[in-house]
Amino acid sequence: MNGQTFVRQGEPESRGSNLRIRAHSLLESVQHLSRHALVTLFVWLLIGVALSLPVGFWLVQHNIHLLAEQLHDDTGFTVYFVPASSTQTIEEVQKYVAQSNVVQSVELTSAKQAMAEFQLVTGYDQEMVALEDNPLPASLSVVIQQDTTTTEVESLLDSLRTYAIVDSIDFDTEWIRNLNAIHQVVSTLMWIVGALFGFGVVFVTFASVRIAIESRFRELRVLSLLGASDRYLRRPFIYCGILYGFGGGVVATAIVFGALFAIKDPLNQLVQSFGGTIHIVSLDYFSASVEIVIGTFLGYVGALFVSIWEIQKRRTFESIH
């Protein structure tokens, strides 16, 4: 504003004047944010925290999904047969299991192979030779296909238990249920928190831009009396909202990167203590850009709503008085 030319209500804008007015409005917005640097930093921090929480939930949900896929590669069960079961019957069971749609692979370990592996591991050669019969049973090692539900696996297990030669089945589905339950909870929380904090970003921008409009009430009234268009009056405040959202998105990205960096070493030490390894999926450049774009868009939405509302309210007030 500052004495610059503006477009009057109903007057068309040329391309050159439009670009010049937009550049001037953007400069005014930057100057306003710099004059109120402490408030700007506080708004950026609020928006950054609000945006970082849904992103954090998304990363947790994504990492749980990848962990489930990694563990699912080794998901399976072992079928132990009654000792001294006939080879023909065992092969029939093996063939039945291999034909199932939920099975990826089946490996048969005969009683002789089990005895050989036991002797190799323990070194009890002479003691085993003294036994008249082989006490170790034959077994089937079954690997389940990915994306197989627990219900489908349990249905296969129930059918296997109907065979008389099946002694026991070693398969624990509890961890699958727990992991799927955690994934569902985190996924639901991600959407709930994302919606709530997205509304929070719009509200913070709404309140901040409204304060900016209130602080320039007299100036806006003078320009309105001089015939400035609503678009011209709104534009600097919309740019303020965009800058608020953009800065908040940058802060949110920094918070997420900082949190991941802080937990990386302790988490690796925890996993290594159990003899495993883990690769945390972090934000890449695309995801960080999307987060900043979302913050910018939410800032724009909040600023657009409040500027339309406040300018229209002032137009109504002027028409009455």
PDB file of C-alpha atoms in Angstrom:
ATOM      1  CA  MET A   1       0.000   0.000   0.000  1.00  0.00           C
ATOM      2  CA  ASN A   2       2.419   2.793   1.042  1.00  0.00           C
ATOM      3  CA  GLY A   3       1.107   5.138  -1.620  1.00  0.00           C
ATOM      4  CA  GLN A   4       1.367   2.607  -4.447  1.00  0.00           C
ATOM      5  CA  THR A   5      -1.173   2.469  -7.235  1.00  0.00           C
ATOM      6  CA  PHE A   6      -4.000  -0.023  -6.916  1.00  0.00           C
ATOM      7  CA  VAL A   7      -6.817  -1.390  -9.004  1.00  0.00           C
ATOM      8  CA  ARG A   8     -10.214   0.157  -8.332  1.00  0.00           C
ATOM      9  CA  GLN A   9     -13.343  -1.915  -7.790  1.00  0.00           C
ATOM     10  CA  GLY A  10     -14.501  -3.295 -11.164  1.00  0.00           C
ATOM     11  CA  GLU A  11     -11.455  -1.988 -13.041  1.00  0.00           C
ATOM     12  CA  PRO A  12      -9.651  -4.606 -15.200  1.00  0.00           C
ATOM     13  CA  GLU A  13      -5.990  -5.355 -14.526  1.00  0.00           C
ATOM     14  CA  SER A  14      -3.393  -5.387 -17.257  1.00  0.00           C
ATOM     15  CA  ARG A  15      -0.785  -8.120 -17.216  1.00  0.00           C
ATOM     16  CA  GLY A  16       2.075  -5.765 -16.362  1.00  0.00           C
ATOM     17  CA  SER A  17       0.195  -3.930 -13.631  1.00  0.00           C
ATOM     18  CA  ASN A  18      -1.029  -7.236 -12.215  1.00  0.00           C
ATOM     19  CA  LEU A  19       2.508  -8.562 -11.843  1.00  0.00           C
ATOM     20  CA  ARG A  20       3.663  -5.263 -10.384  1.00  0.00           C
ATOM     21  CA  ILE A  21       0.836  -5.200  -7.857  1.00  0.00           C
ATOM     22  CA  ARG A  22       1.435  -8.833  -6.883  1.00  0.00           C
ATOM     23  CA  ALA A  23       5.144  -8.185  -6.369  1.00  0.00           C
ATOM     24  CA  HIS A  24       4.327  -5.143  -4.259  1.00  0.00           C
ATOM     25  CA  SER A  25       1.800  -7.127  -2.182  1.00  0.00           C
ATOM     26  CA  LEU A  26       4.339  -9.898  -1.635  1.00  0.00           C
ATOM     27  CA  LEU A  27       6.927  -7.348  -0.528  1.00  0.00           C
ATOM     28  CA  GLU A  28       4.426  -5.848   1.903  1.00  0.00           C
ATOM     29  CA  SER A  29       3.766  -9.297   3.341  1.00  0.00           C
ATOM     30  CA  VAL A  30       7.475  -9.989   3.806  1.00  0.00           C
ATOM     31  CA  GLN A  31       7.916  -6.591   5.477  1.00  0.00           C
ATOM     32  CA  HIS A  32       4.984  -7.268   7.787  1.00  0.00           C
ATOM     33  CA  LEU A  33       6.441 -10.624   8.842  1.00  0.00           C
ATOM     34  CA  SER A  34       9.889  -9.105   9.383  1.00  0.00           C
ATOM     35  CA  ARG A  35       8.462  -6.240  11.462  1.00  0.00           C
ATOM     36  CA  HIS A  36       6.772  -8.792  13.689  1.00  0.00           C
ATOM     37  CA  ALA A  37       9.599 -11.336  13.680  1.00  0.00           C
ATOM     38  CA  LEU A  38       8.842 -12.772  17.138  1.00  0.00           C
ATOM     39  CA  VAL A  39       5.181 -13.363  16.279  1.00  0.00           C
ATOM     40  CA  THR A  40       6.176 -14.835  12.913  1.00  0.00           C
ATOM     41  CA  LEU A  41       8.608 -17.281  14.525  1.00  0.00           C
ATOM     42  CA  PHE A  42       5.942 -18.275  17.054  1.00  0.00           C
ATOM     43  CA  VAL A  43       3.370 -18.892  14.292  1.00  0.00           C
ATOM     44  CA  TRP A  44       5.917 -20.911  12.302  1.00  0.00           C
ATOM     45  CA  LEU A  45       6.656 -23.000  15.390  1.00  0.00           C
ATOM     46  CA  LEU A  46       2.961 -23.659  16.054  1.00  0.00           C
ATOM     47  CA  ILE A  47       2.336 -24.670  12.457  1.00  0.00           C
ATOM     48  CA  GLY A  48       5.543 -26.722  12.392  1.00  0.00           C
ATOM     49  CA  VAL A  49       4.542 -28.721  15.465  1.00  0.00           C
ATOM     50  CA  ALA A  50       1.026 -29.208  14.098  1.00  0.00           C
ATOM     51  CA  LEU A  51       2.351 -30.523  10.771  1.00  0.00           C
ATOM     52  CA  SER A  52       5.164 -32.644  12.214  1.00  0.00           C
ATOM     53  CA  LEU A  53       2.870 -34.831  14.330  1.00  0.00           C
ATOM     54  CA  PRO A  54       0.829 -36.291  11.418  1.00  0.00           C
ATOM     55  CA  VAL A  55       4.037 -36.754   9.435  1.00  0.00           C
ATOM     56  CA  GLY A  56       5.568 -38.545  12.412  1.00  0.00           C
ATOM     57  CA  PHE A  57       2.575 -40.870  12.607  1.00  0.00           C
ATOM     58  CA  TRP A  58       2.840 -41.498   8.866  1.00  0.00           C
ATOM     59  CA  LEU A  59       6.512 -42.462   9.217  1.00  0.00           C
ATOM     60  CA  VAL A  60       5.737 -44.792  12.134  1.00  0.00           C
ATOM     61  CA  GLN A  61       2.903 -46.408  10.173  1.00  0.00           C
ATOM     62  CA  HIS A  62       5.090 -46.750   7.073  1.00  0.00           C
ATOM     63  CA  ASN A  63       7.956 -48.289   9.042  1.00  0.00           C
ATOM     64  CA  ILE A  64       5.598 -50.743  10.768  1.00  0.00           C
ATOM     65  CA  HIS A  65       4.277 -51.753   7.345  1.00  0.00           C
ATOM     66  CA  LEU A  66       7.803 -52.334   6.029  1.00  0.00           C
ATOM     67  CA  LEU A  67       8.726 -54.247   9.179  1.00  0.00           C
ATOM     68  CA  ALA A  68       5.662 -56.456   8.753  1.00  0.00           C
ATOM     69  CA  GLU A  69       6.626 -57.163   5.151  1.00  0.00           C
ATOM     70  CA  GLN A  70      10.187 -57.976   6.182  1.00  0.00           C
ATOM     71  CA  LEU A  71       9.049 -60.352   8.922  1.00  0.00           C
ATOM     72  CA  HIS A  72       6.389 -61.826   6.671  1.00  0.00           C
ATOM     73  CA  ASP A  73       9.107 -63.118   4.348  1.00  0.00           C
ATOM     74  CA  ASP A  74      10.054 -65.608   7.053  1.00  0.00           C
ATOM     75  CA  THR A  75       6.551 -66.256   8.333  1.00  0.00           C
ATOM     76  CA  GLY A  76       5.616 -69.888   8.427  1.00  0.00           C
ATOM     77  CA  PHE A  77       5.116 -72.900  10.614  1.00  0.00           C
ATOM     78  CA  THR A  78       6.603 -76.342  11.238  1.00  0.00           C
ATOM     79  CA  VAL A  79       4.551 -79.528  11.173  1.00  0.00           C
ATOM     80  CA  TYR A  80       5.938 -82.358  13.348  1.00  0.00           C
ATOM     81  CA  PHE A  81       4.784 -85.871  12.535  1.00  0.00           C
ATOM     82  CA  VAL A  82       4.315 -88.788  14.862  1.00  0.00           C
ATOM     83  CA  PRO A  83       7.598 -90.775  15.068  1.00  0.00           C
ATOM     84  CA  ALA A  84       7.815 -93.775  12.749  1.00  0.00           C
ATOM     85  CA  SER A  85       5.100 -92.416  10.446  1.00  0.00           C
ATOM     86  CA  SER A  86       5.083 -93.906   6.952  1.00  0.00           C
ATOM     87  CA  THR A  87       6.946 -92.003   4.270  1.00  0.00           C
ATOM     88  CA  GLN A  88       4.052 -92.312   1.854  1.00  0.00           C
ATOM     89  CA  THR A  89       1.599 -90.653   4.235  1.00  0.00           C
ATOM     90  CA  ILE A  90       4.067 -87.864   5.018  1.00  0.00           C
ATOM     91  CA  GLU A  91       4.506 -87.189   1.299  1.00  0.00           C
ATOM     92  CA  GLU A  92       0.730 -87.022   0.903  1.00  0.00           C
ATOM     93  CA  VAL A  93       0.575 -84.339   3.594  1.00  0.00           C
ATOM     94  CA  GLN A  94       3.469 -82.495   1.945  1.00  0.00           C
ATOM     95  CA  LYS A  95       1.669 -82.551  -1.396  1.00  0.00           C
ATOM     96  CA  TYR A  96      -1.541 -81.275   0.214  1.00  0.00           C
ATOM     97  CA  VAL A  97       0.286 -78.373   1.876  1.00  0.00           C
ATOM     98  CA  ALA A  98       2.177 -77.466  -1.312  1.00  0.00           C
ATOM     99  CA  GLN A  99      -1.107 -77.175  -3.227  1.00  0.00           C
ATOM    100  CA  SER A 100      -2.479 -74.560  -0.846  1.00  0.00           C
ATOM    101  CA  ASN A 101      -2.777 -71.011  -2.219  1.00  0.00           C
ATOM    102  CA  VAL A 102      -1.352 -69.492   0.970  1.00  0.00           C
ATOM    103  CA  VAL A 103       1.876 -71.531   0.909  1.00  0.00           C
ATOM    104  CA  GLN A 104       5.016 -70.199  -0.723  1.00  0.00           C
ATOM    105  CA  SER A 105       7.340 -73.171  -0.184  1.00  0.00           C
ATOM    106  CA  VAL A 106       7.489 -76.501   1.664  1.00  0.00           C
ATOM    107  CA  GLU A 107      10.607 -78.323   2.805  1.00  0.00           C
ATOM    108  CA  LEU A 108      10.559 -81.883   4.168  1.00  0.00           C
ATOM    109  CA  THR A 109      13.033 -82.958   6.800  1.00  0.00           C
ATOM    110  CA  SER A 110      12.999 -86.728   7.260  1.00  0.00           C
ATOM    111  CA  ALA A 111      13.629 -88.457  10.583  1.00  0.00           C
ATOM    112  CA  LYS A 112      17.106 -89.497   9.375  1.00  0.00           C
ATOM    113  CA  GLN A 113      17.962 -85.936   8.389  1.00  0.00           C
ATOM    114  CA  ALA A 114      16.725 -84.648  11.743  1.00  0.00           C
ATOM    115  CA  MET A 115      18.952 -87.217  13.514  1.00  0.00           C
ATOM    116  CA  ALA A 116      21.961 -86.224  11.399  1.00  0.00           C
ATOM    117  CA  GLU A 117      21.452 -82.534  12.150  1.00  0.00           C
ATOM    118  CA  PHE A 118      21.030 -83.268  15.851  1.00  0.00           C
ATOM    119  CA  GLN A 119      24.266 -85.256  15.953  1.00  0.00           C
ATOM    120  CA  LEU A 120      26.091 -82.529  14.052  1.00  0.00           C
ATOM    121  CA  VAL A 121      24.940 -79.834  16.440  1.00  0.00           C
ATOM    122  CA  THR A 122      25.324 -81.743  19.727  1.00  0.00           C
ATOM    123  CA  GLY A 123      28.165 -84.151  18.897  1.00  0.00           C
ATOM    124  CA  TYR A 124      26.302 -87.049  20.560  1.00  0.00           C
ATOM    125  CA  ASP A 125      27.221 -89.676  17.981  1.00  0.00           C
ATOM    126  CA  GLN A 126      27.821 -92.741  20.161  1.00  0.00           C
ATOM    127  CA  GLU A 127      24.816 -92.080  22.370  1.00  0.00           C
ATOM    128  CA  MET A 128      22.481 -91.935  19.358  1.00  0.00           C
ATOM    129  CA  VAL A 129      23.916 -95.127  17.888  1.00  0.00           C
ATOM    130  CA  ALA A 130      23.039 -96.944  21.114  1.00  0.00           C
ATOM    131  CA  LEU A 131      19.359 -96.156  20.582  1.00  0.00           C
ATOM    132  CA  GLU A 132      17.411 -98.842  18.771  1.00  0.00           C
ATOM    133  CA  ASP A 133      14.784 -96.491  17.307  1.00  0.00           C
ATOM    134  CA  ASN A 134      15.094 -92.925  16.036  1.00  0.00           C
ATOM    135  CA  PRO A 135      13.178 -90.758  18.546  1.00  0.00           C
ATOM    136  CA  LEU A 136      13.206 -87.685  16.299  1.00  0.00           C
ATOM    137  CA  PRO A 137      10.180 -87.111  14.048  1.00  0.00           C
ATOM    138  CA  ALA A 138      10.040 -86.009  10.443  1.00  0.00           C
ATOM    139  CA  SER A 139       8.851 -82.441   9.887  1.00  0.00           C
ATOM    140  CA  LEU A 140       7.632 -80.002   7.263  1.00  0.00           C
ATOM    141  CA  SER A 141       8.921 -76.406   7.193  1.00  0.00           C
ATOM    142  CA  VAL A 142       6.273 -74.229   5.533  1.00  0.00           C
ATOM    143  CA  VAL A 143       6.710 -70.600   4.399  1.00  0.00           C
ATOM    144  CA  ILE A 144       3.525 -68.555   3.977  1.00  0.00           C
ATOM    145  CA  GLN A 145       2.805 -66.246   1.053  1.00  0.00           C
ATOM    146  CA  GLN A 146       2.876 -62.496   1.659  1.00  0.00           C
ATOM    147  CA  ASP A 147      -0.420 -60.663   2.262  1.00  0.00           C
ATOM    148  CA  THR A 148      -1.926 -63.829   3.724  1.00  0.00           C
ATOM    149  CA  THR A 149      -4.459 -63.193   6.458  1.00  0.00           C
ATOM    150  CA  THR A 150      -4.270 -64.923   9.810  1.00  0.00           C
ATOM    151  CA  THR A 151      -7.685 -66.479   9.171  1.00  0.00           C
ATOM    152  CA  GLU A 152      -6.435 -68.217   6.024  1.00  0.00           C
ATOM    153  CA  VAL A 153      -3.374 -69.569   7.837  1.00  0.00           C
ATOM    154  CA  GLU A 154      -5.439 -70.861  10.753  1.00  0.00           C
ATOM    155  CA  SER A 155      -7.826 -72.545   8.314  1.00  0.00           C
ATOM    156  CA  LEU A 156      -4.881 -74.445   6.816  1.00  0.00           C
ATOM    157  CA  LEU A 157      -3.622 -75.386  10.278  1.00  0.00           C
ATOM    158  CA  ASP A 158      -7.036 -76.728  11.284  1.00  0.00           C
ATOM    159  CA  SER A 159      -7.134 -78.934   8.186  1.00  0.00           C
ATOM    160  CA  LEU A 160      -3.656 -80.276   8.935  1.00  0.00           C
ATOM    161  CA  ARG A 161      -4.621 -81.165  12.494  1.00  0.00           C
ATOM    162  CA  THR A 162      -7.188 -83.603  11.097  1.00  0.00           C
ATOM    163  CA  TYR A 163      -4.374 -85.909   9.899  1.00  0.00           C
ATOM    164  CA  ALA A 164      -3.631 -88.659  12.398  1.00  0.00           C
ATOM    165  CA  ILE A 165       0.116 -88.594  11.714  1.00  0.00           C
ATOM    166  CA  VAL A 166       0.404 -84.882  12.626  1.00  0.00           C
ATOM    167  CA  ASP A 167       1.726 -84.718  16.169  1.00  0.00           C
ATOM    168  CA  SER A 168       2.037 -80.949  16.641  1.00  0.00           C
ATOM    169  CA  ILE A 169       2.329 -77.671  14.733  1.00  0.00           C
ATOM    170  CA  ASP A 170       4.714 -74.978  15.844  1.00  0.00           C
ATOM    171  CA  PHE A 171       3.243 -71.648  14.792  1.00  0.00           C
ATOM    172  CA  ASP A 172       2.672 -68.491  16.840  1.00  0.00           C
ATOM    173  CA  THR A 173       0.195 -66.073  15.272  1.00  0.00           C
ATOM    174  CA  GLU A 174       0.021 -63.741  18.247  1.00  0.00           C
ATOM    175  CA  TRP A 175       2.783 -61.431  17.049  1.00  0.00           C
ATOM    176  CA  ILE A 176       1.044 -61.109  13.665  1.00  0.00           C
ATOM    177  CA  ARG A 177      -2.184 -60.047  15.345  1.00  0.00           C
ATOM    178  CA  ASN A 178      -0.331 -57.566  17.557  1.00  0.00           C
ATOM    179  CA  LEU A 179       1.598 -56.075  14.652  1.00  0.00           C
ATOM    180  CA  ASN A 180      -1.525 -55.740  12.515  1.00  0.00           C
ATOM    181  CA  ALA A 181      -3.408 -54.189  15.422  1.00  0.00           C
ATOM    182  CA  ILE A 182      -0.631 -51.662  16.017  1.00  0.00           C
ATOM    183  CA  HIS A 183      -0.567 -50.837  12.310  1.00  0.00           C
ATOM    184  CA  GLN A 184      -4.326 -50.252  12.258  1.00  0.00           C
ATOM    185  CA  VAL A 185      -4.224 -48.074  15.381  1.00  0.00           C
ATOM    186  CA  VAL A 186      -1.347 -45.942  14.089  1.00  0.00           C
ATOM    187  CA  SER A 187      -2.989 -45.631  10.662  1.00  0.00           C
ATOM    188  CA  THR A 188      -6.269 -44.474  12.227  1.00  0.00           C
ATOM    189  CA  LEU A 189      -4.467 -42.054  14.537  1.00  0.00           C
ATOM    190  CA  MET A 190      -2.561 -40.682  11.559  1.00  0.00           C
ATOM    191  CA  TRP A 191      -5.776 -39.683   9.787  1.00  0.00           C
ATOM    192  CA  ILE A 192      -7.420 -38.330  12.941  1.00  0.00           C
ATOM    193  CA  VAL A 193      -4.369 -36.343  14.015  1.00  0.00           C
ATOM    194  CA  GLY A 194      -3.805 -35.176  10.446  1.00  0.00           C
ATOM    195  CA  ALA A 195      -7.362 -33.841  10.179  1.00  0.00           C
ATOM    196  CA  LEU A 196      -7.302 -32.188  13.601  1.00  0.00           C
ATOM    197  CA  PHE A 197      -3.913 -30.568  13.218  1.00  0.00           C
ATOM    198  CA  GLY A 198      -4.671 -29.599   9.615  1.00  0.00           C
ATOM    199  CA  PHE A 199      -7.650 -27.688  10.968  1.00  0.00           C
ATOM    200  CA  GLY A 200      -5.314 -26.317  13.628  1.00  0.00           C
ATOM    201  CA  VAL A 201      -2.955 -24.951  10.970  1.00  0.00           C
ATOM    202  CA  VAL A 202      -5.883 -23.252   9.225  1.00  0.00           C
ATOM    203  CA  PHE A 203      -7.058 -21.796  12.552  1.00  0.00           C
ATOM    204  CA  VAL A 204      -3.592 -20.507  13.503  1.00  0.00           C
ATOM    205  CA  THR A 205      -3.227 -18.851  10.106  1.00  0.00           C
ATOM    206  CA  PHE A 206      -6.778 -17.514  10.380  1.00  0.00           C
ATOM    207  CA  ALA A 207      -6.078 -15.903  13.766  1.00  0.00           C
ATOM    208  CA  SER A 208      -2.655 -14.536  12.763  1.00  0.00           C
ATOM    209  CA  VAL A 209      -3.892 -12.952   9.534  1.00  0.00           C
ATOM    210  CA  ARG A 210      -6.944 -11.549  11.314  1.00  0.00           C
ATOM    211  CA  ILE A 211      -4.640  -9.778  13.765  1.00  0.00           C
ATOM    212  CA  ALA A 212      -2.680  -8.392  10.805  1.00  0.00           C
ATOM    213  CA  ILE A 213      -5.906  -7.106   9.252  1.00  0.00           C
ATOM    214  CA  GLU A 214      -6.999  -5.524  12.538  1.00  0.00           C
ATOM    215  CA  SER A 215      -3.644  -3.747  12.872  1.00  0.00           C
ATOM    216  CA  ARG A 216      -4.171  -2.091   9.469  1.00  0.00           C
ATOM    217  CA  PHE A 217      -7.849  -1.280   9.866  1.00  0.00           C
ATOM    218  CA  ARG A 218      -7.502   2.435   9.174  1.00  0.00           C
ATOM    219  CA  GLU A 219      -5.322   1.921   6.136  1.00  0.00           C
ATOM    220  CA  LEU A 220      -7.742  -0.603   4.682  1.00  0.00           C
ATOM    221  CA  ARG A 221     -10.651   1.758   5.292  1.00  0.00           C
ATOM    222  CA  VAL A 222      -8.936   4.619   3.487  1.00  0.00           C
ATOM    223  CA  LEU A 223      -8.049   2.406   0.527  1.00  0.00           C
ATOM    224  CA  SER A 224     -11.579   1.048   0.443  1.00  0.00           C
ATOM    225  CA  LEU A 225     -12.998   4.582   0.361  1.00  0.00           C
ATOM    226  CA  LEU A 226     -10.608   5.390  -2.489  1.00  0.00           C
ATOM    227  CA  GLY A 227     -12.110   2.516  -4.479  1.00  0.00           C
ATOM    228  CA  ALA A 228      -9.556  -0.272  -4.016  1.00  0.00           C
ATOM    229  CA  SER A 229     -10.883  -3.653  -5.119  1.00  0.00           C
ATOM    230  CA  ASP A 230     -11.477  -6.476  -2.647  1.00  0.00           C
ATOM    231  CA  ARG A 231      -8.847  -8.564  -4.418  1.00  0.00           C
ATOM    232  CA  TYR A 232      -6.279  -5.824  -3.924  1.00  0.00           C
ATOM    233  CA  LEU A 233      -7.131  -5.493  -0.236  1.00  0.00           C
ATOM    234  CA  ARG A 234      -6.998  -9.246   0.338  1.00  0.00           C
ATOM    235  CA  ARG A 235      -3.836 -10.025  -1.584  1.00  0.00           C
ATOM    236  CA  PRO A 236      -1.169  -8.948   0.987  1.00  0.00           C
ATOM    237  CA  PHE A 237      -2.888 -10.921   3.734  1.00  0.00           C
ATOM    238  CA  ILE A 238      -3.240 -14.013   1.541  1.00  0.00           C
ATOM    239  CA  TYR A 239       0.487 -13.814   0.878  1.00  0.00           C
ATOM    240  CA  CYS A 240       1.036 -13.540   4.650  1.00  0.00           C
ATOM    241  CA  GLY A 241      -0.906 -16.786   5.111  1.00  0.00           C
ATOM    242  CA  ILE A 242       1.087 -18.473   2.362  1.00  0.00           C
ATOM    243  CA  LEU A 243       4.358 -17.386   3.969  1.00  0.00           C
ATOM    244  CA  TYR A 244       3.122 -18.556   7.376  1.00  0.00           C
ATOM    245  CA  GLY A 245       2.268 -21.969   5.942  1.00  0.00           C
ATOM    246  CA  PHE A 246       5.495 -22.240   3.960  1.00  0.00           C
ATOM    247  CA  GLY A 247       7.642 -21.353   6.982  1.00  0.00           C
ATOM    248  CA  GLY A 248       5.648 -23.756   9.165  1.00  0.00           C
ATOM    249  CA  GLY A 249       6.201 -26.535   6.640  1.00  0.00           C
ATOM    250  CA  VAL A 250       9.946 -25.907   6.689  1.00  0.00           C
ATOM    251  CA  VAL A 251       9.952 -25.965  10.501  1.00  0.00           C
ATOM    252  CA  ALA A 252       7.913 -29.206  10.503  1.00  0.00           C
ATOM    253  CA  THR A 253      10.427 -30.829   8.145  1.00  0.00           C
ATOM    254  CA  ALA A 254      13.287 -29.745  10.406  1.00  0.00           C
ATOM    255  CA  ILE A 255      11.485 -31.145  13.470  1.00  0.00           C
ATOM    256  CA  VAL A 256      10.926 -34.531  11.807  1.00  0.00           C
ATOM    257  CA  PHE A 257      14.523 -34.774  10.588  1.00  0.00           C
ATOM    258  CA  GLY A 258      15.796 -33.780  14.040  1.00  0.00           C
ATOM    259  CA  ALA A 259      13.593 -36.343  15.804  1.00  0.00           C
ATOM    260  CA  LEU A 260      14.727 -39.128  13.466  1.00  0.00           C
ATOM    261  CA  PHE A 261      18.370 -38.164  13.946  1.00  0.00           C
ATOM    262  CA  ALA A 262      17.924 -38.159  17.731  1.00  0.00           C
ATOM    263  CA  ILE A 263      16.417 -41.671  17.920  1.00  0.00           C
ATOM    264  CA  LYS A 264      18.552 -43.289  15.223  1.00  0.00           C
ATOM    265  CA  ASP A 265      21.535 -44.344  17.384  1.00  0.00           C
ATOM    266  CA  PRO A 266      19.533 -45.445  20.480  1.00  0.00           C
ATOM    267  CA  LEU A 267      17.173 -47.451  18.274  1.00  0.00           C
ATOM    268  CA  ASN A 268      20.049 -49.139  16.437  1.00  0.00           C
ATOM    269  CA  GLN A 269      21.657 -50.056  19.774  1.00  0.00           C
ATOM    270  CA  LEU A 270      18.367 -51.527  20.987  1.00  0.00           C
ATOM    271  CA  VAL A 271      17.917 -53.624  17.859  1.00  0.00           C
ATOM    272  CA  GLN A 272      21.552 -54.756  17.857  1.00  0.00           C
ATOM    273  CA  SER A 273      21.155 -55.951  21.437  1.00  0.00           C
ATOM    274  CA  PHE A 274      18.636 -58.459  20.062  1.00  0.00           C
ATOM    275  CA  GLY A 275      20.979 -59.418  17.261  1.00  0.00           C
ATOM    276  CA  GLY A 276      19.063 -57.723  14.470  1.00  0.00           C
ATOM    277  CA  THR A 277      19.272 -54.778  12.144  1.00  0.00           C
ATOM    278  CA  ILE A 278      16.745 -52.145  11.175  1.00  0.00           C
ATOM    279  CA  HIS A 279      16.590 -49.522   8.446  1.00  0.00           C
ATOM    280  CA  ILE A 280      14.441 -46.543   9.382  1.00  0.00           C
ATOM    281  CA  VAL A 281      12.555 -44.986   6.497  1.00  0.00           C
ATOM    282  CA  SER A 282      13.051 -41.229   6.768  1.00  0.00           C
ATOM    283  CA  LEU A 283      11.694 -38.285   4.825  1.00  0.00           C
ATOM    284  CA  ASP A 284      13.062 -38.023   1.315  1.00  0.00           C
ATOM    285  CA  TYR A 285      13.133 -34.827  -0.731  1.00  0.00           C
ATOM    286  CA  PHE A 286       9.762 -35.583  -2.300  1.00  0.00           C
ATOM    287  CA  SER A 287       8.028 -36.229   1.035  1.00  0.00           C
ATOM    288  CA  ALA A 288       9.582 -33.108   2.566  1.00  0.00           C
ATOM    289  CA  SER A 289       8.415 -31.075  -0.438  1.00  0.00           C
ATOM    290  CA  VAL A 290       4.887 -32.479  -0.103  1.00  0.00           C
ATOM    291  CA  GLU A 291       4.864 -31.526   3.587  1.00  0.00           C
ATOM    292  CA  ILE A 292       5.905 -27.959   2.768  1.00  0.00           C
ATOM    293  CA  VAL A 293       3.326 -27.734  -0.024  1.00  0.00           C
ATOM    294  CA  ILE A 294       0.585 -28.959   2.344  1.00  0.00           C
ATOM    295  CA  GLY A 295       1.613 -26.368   4.931  1.00  0.00           C
ATOM    296  CA  THR A 296       1.606 -23.633   2.279  1.00  0.00           C
ATOM    297  CA  PHE A 297      -1.833 -24.701   1.032  1.00  0.00           C
ATOM    298  CA  LEU A 298      -3.338 -24.780   4.543  1.00  0.00           C
ATOM    299  CA  GLY A 299      -1.876 -21.340   5.212  1.00  0.00           C
ATOM    300  CA  TYR A 300      -3.432 -20.093   1.990  1.00  0.00           C
ATOM    301  CA  VAL A 301      -6.838 -21.552   2.908  1.00  0.00           C
ATOM    302  CA  GLY A 302      -6.826 -19.937   6.361  1.00  0.00           C
ATOM    303  CA  ALA A 303      -5.728 -16.561   4.989  1.00  0.00           C
ATOM    304  CA  LEU A 304      -8.264 -16.690   2.161  1.00  0.00           C
ATOM    305  CA  PHE A 305     -11.178 -17.369   4.497  1.00  0.00           C
ATOM    306  CA  VAL A 306     -10.294 -14.675   7.012  1.00  0.00           C
ATOM    307  CA  SER A 307      -9.471 -12.042   4.392  1.00  0.00           C
ATOM    308  CA  ILE A 308     -12.766 -12.600   2.545  1.00  0.00           C
ATOM    309  CA  TRP A 309     -14.678 -12.522   5.819  1.00  0.00           C
ATOM    310  CA  GLU A 310     -12.975  -9.428   7.236  1.00  0.00           C
ATOM    311  CA  ILE A 311     -13.000  -7.410   3.999  1.00  0.00           C
ATOM    312  CA  GLN A 312     -16.655  -8.208   3.426  1.00  0.00           C
ATOM    313  CA  LYS A 313     -17.455  -7.248   7.009  1.00  0.00           C
ATOM    314  CA  ARG A 314     -15.765  -3.906   6.515  1.00  0.00           C
ATOM    315  CA  ARG A 315     -17.601  -3.322   3.231  1.00  0.00           C
ATOM    316  CA  THR A 316     -20.882  -3.968   5.039  1.00  0.00           C
ATOM    317  CA  PHE A 317     -19.876  -1.626   7.868  1.00  0.00           C
ATOM    318  CA  GLU A 318     -19.025   1.165   5.427  1.00  0.00           C
ATOM    319  CA  SER A 319     -22.236   0.752   3.487  1.00  0.00           C
ATOM    320  CA  ILE A 320     -24.253   1.097   6.713  1.00  0.00           C
ATOM    321  CA  HIS A 321     -22.339   4.151   7.890  1.00  0.00           C
TER     322      HIS A 321
END
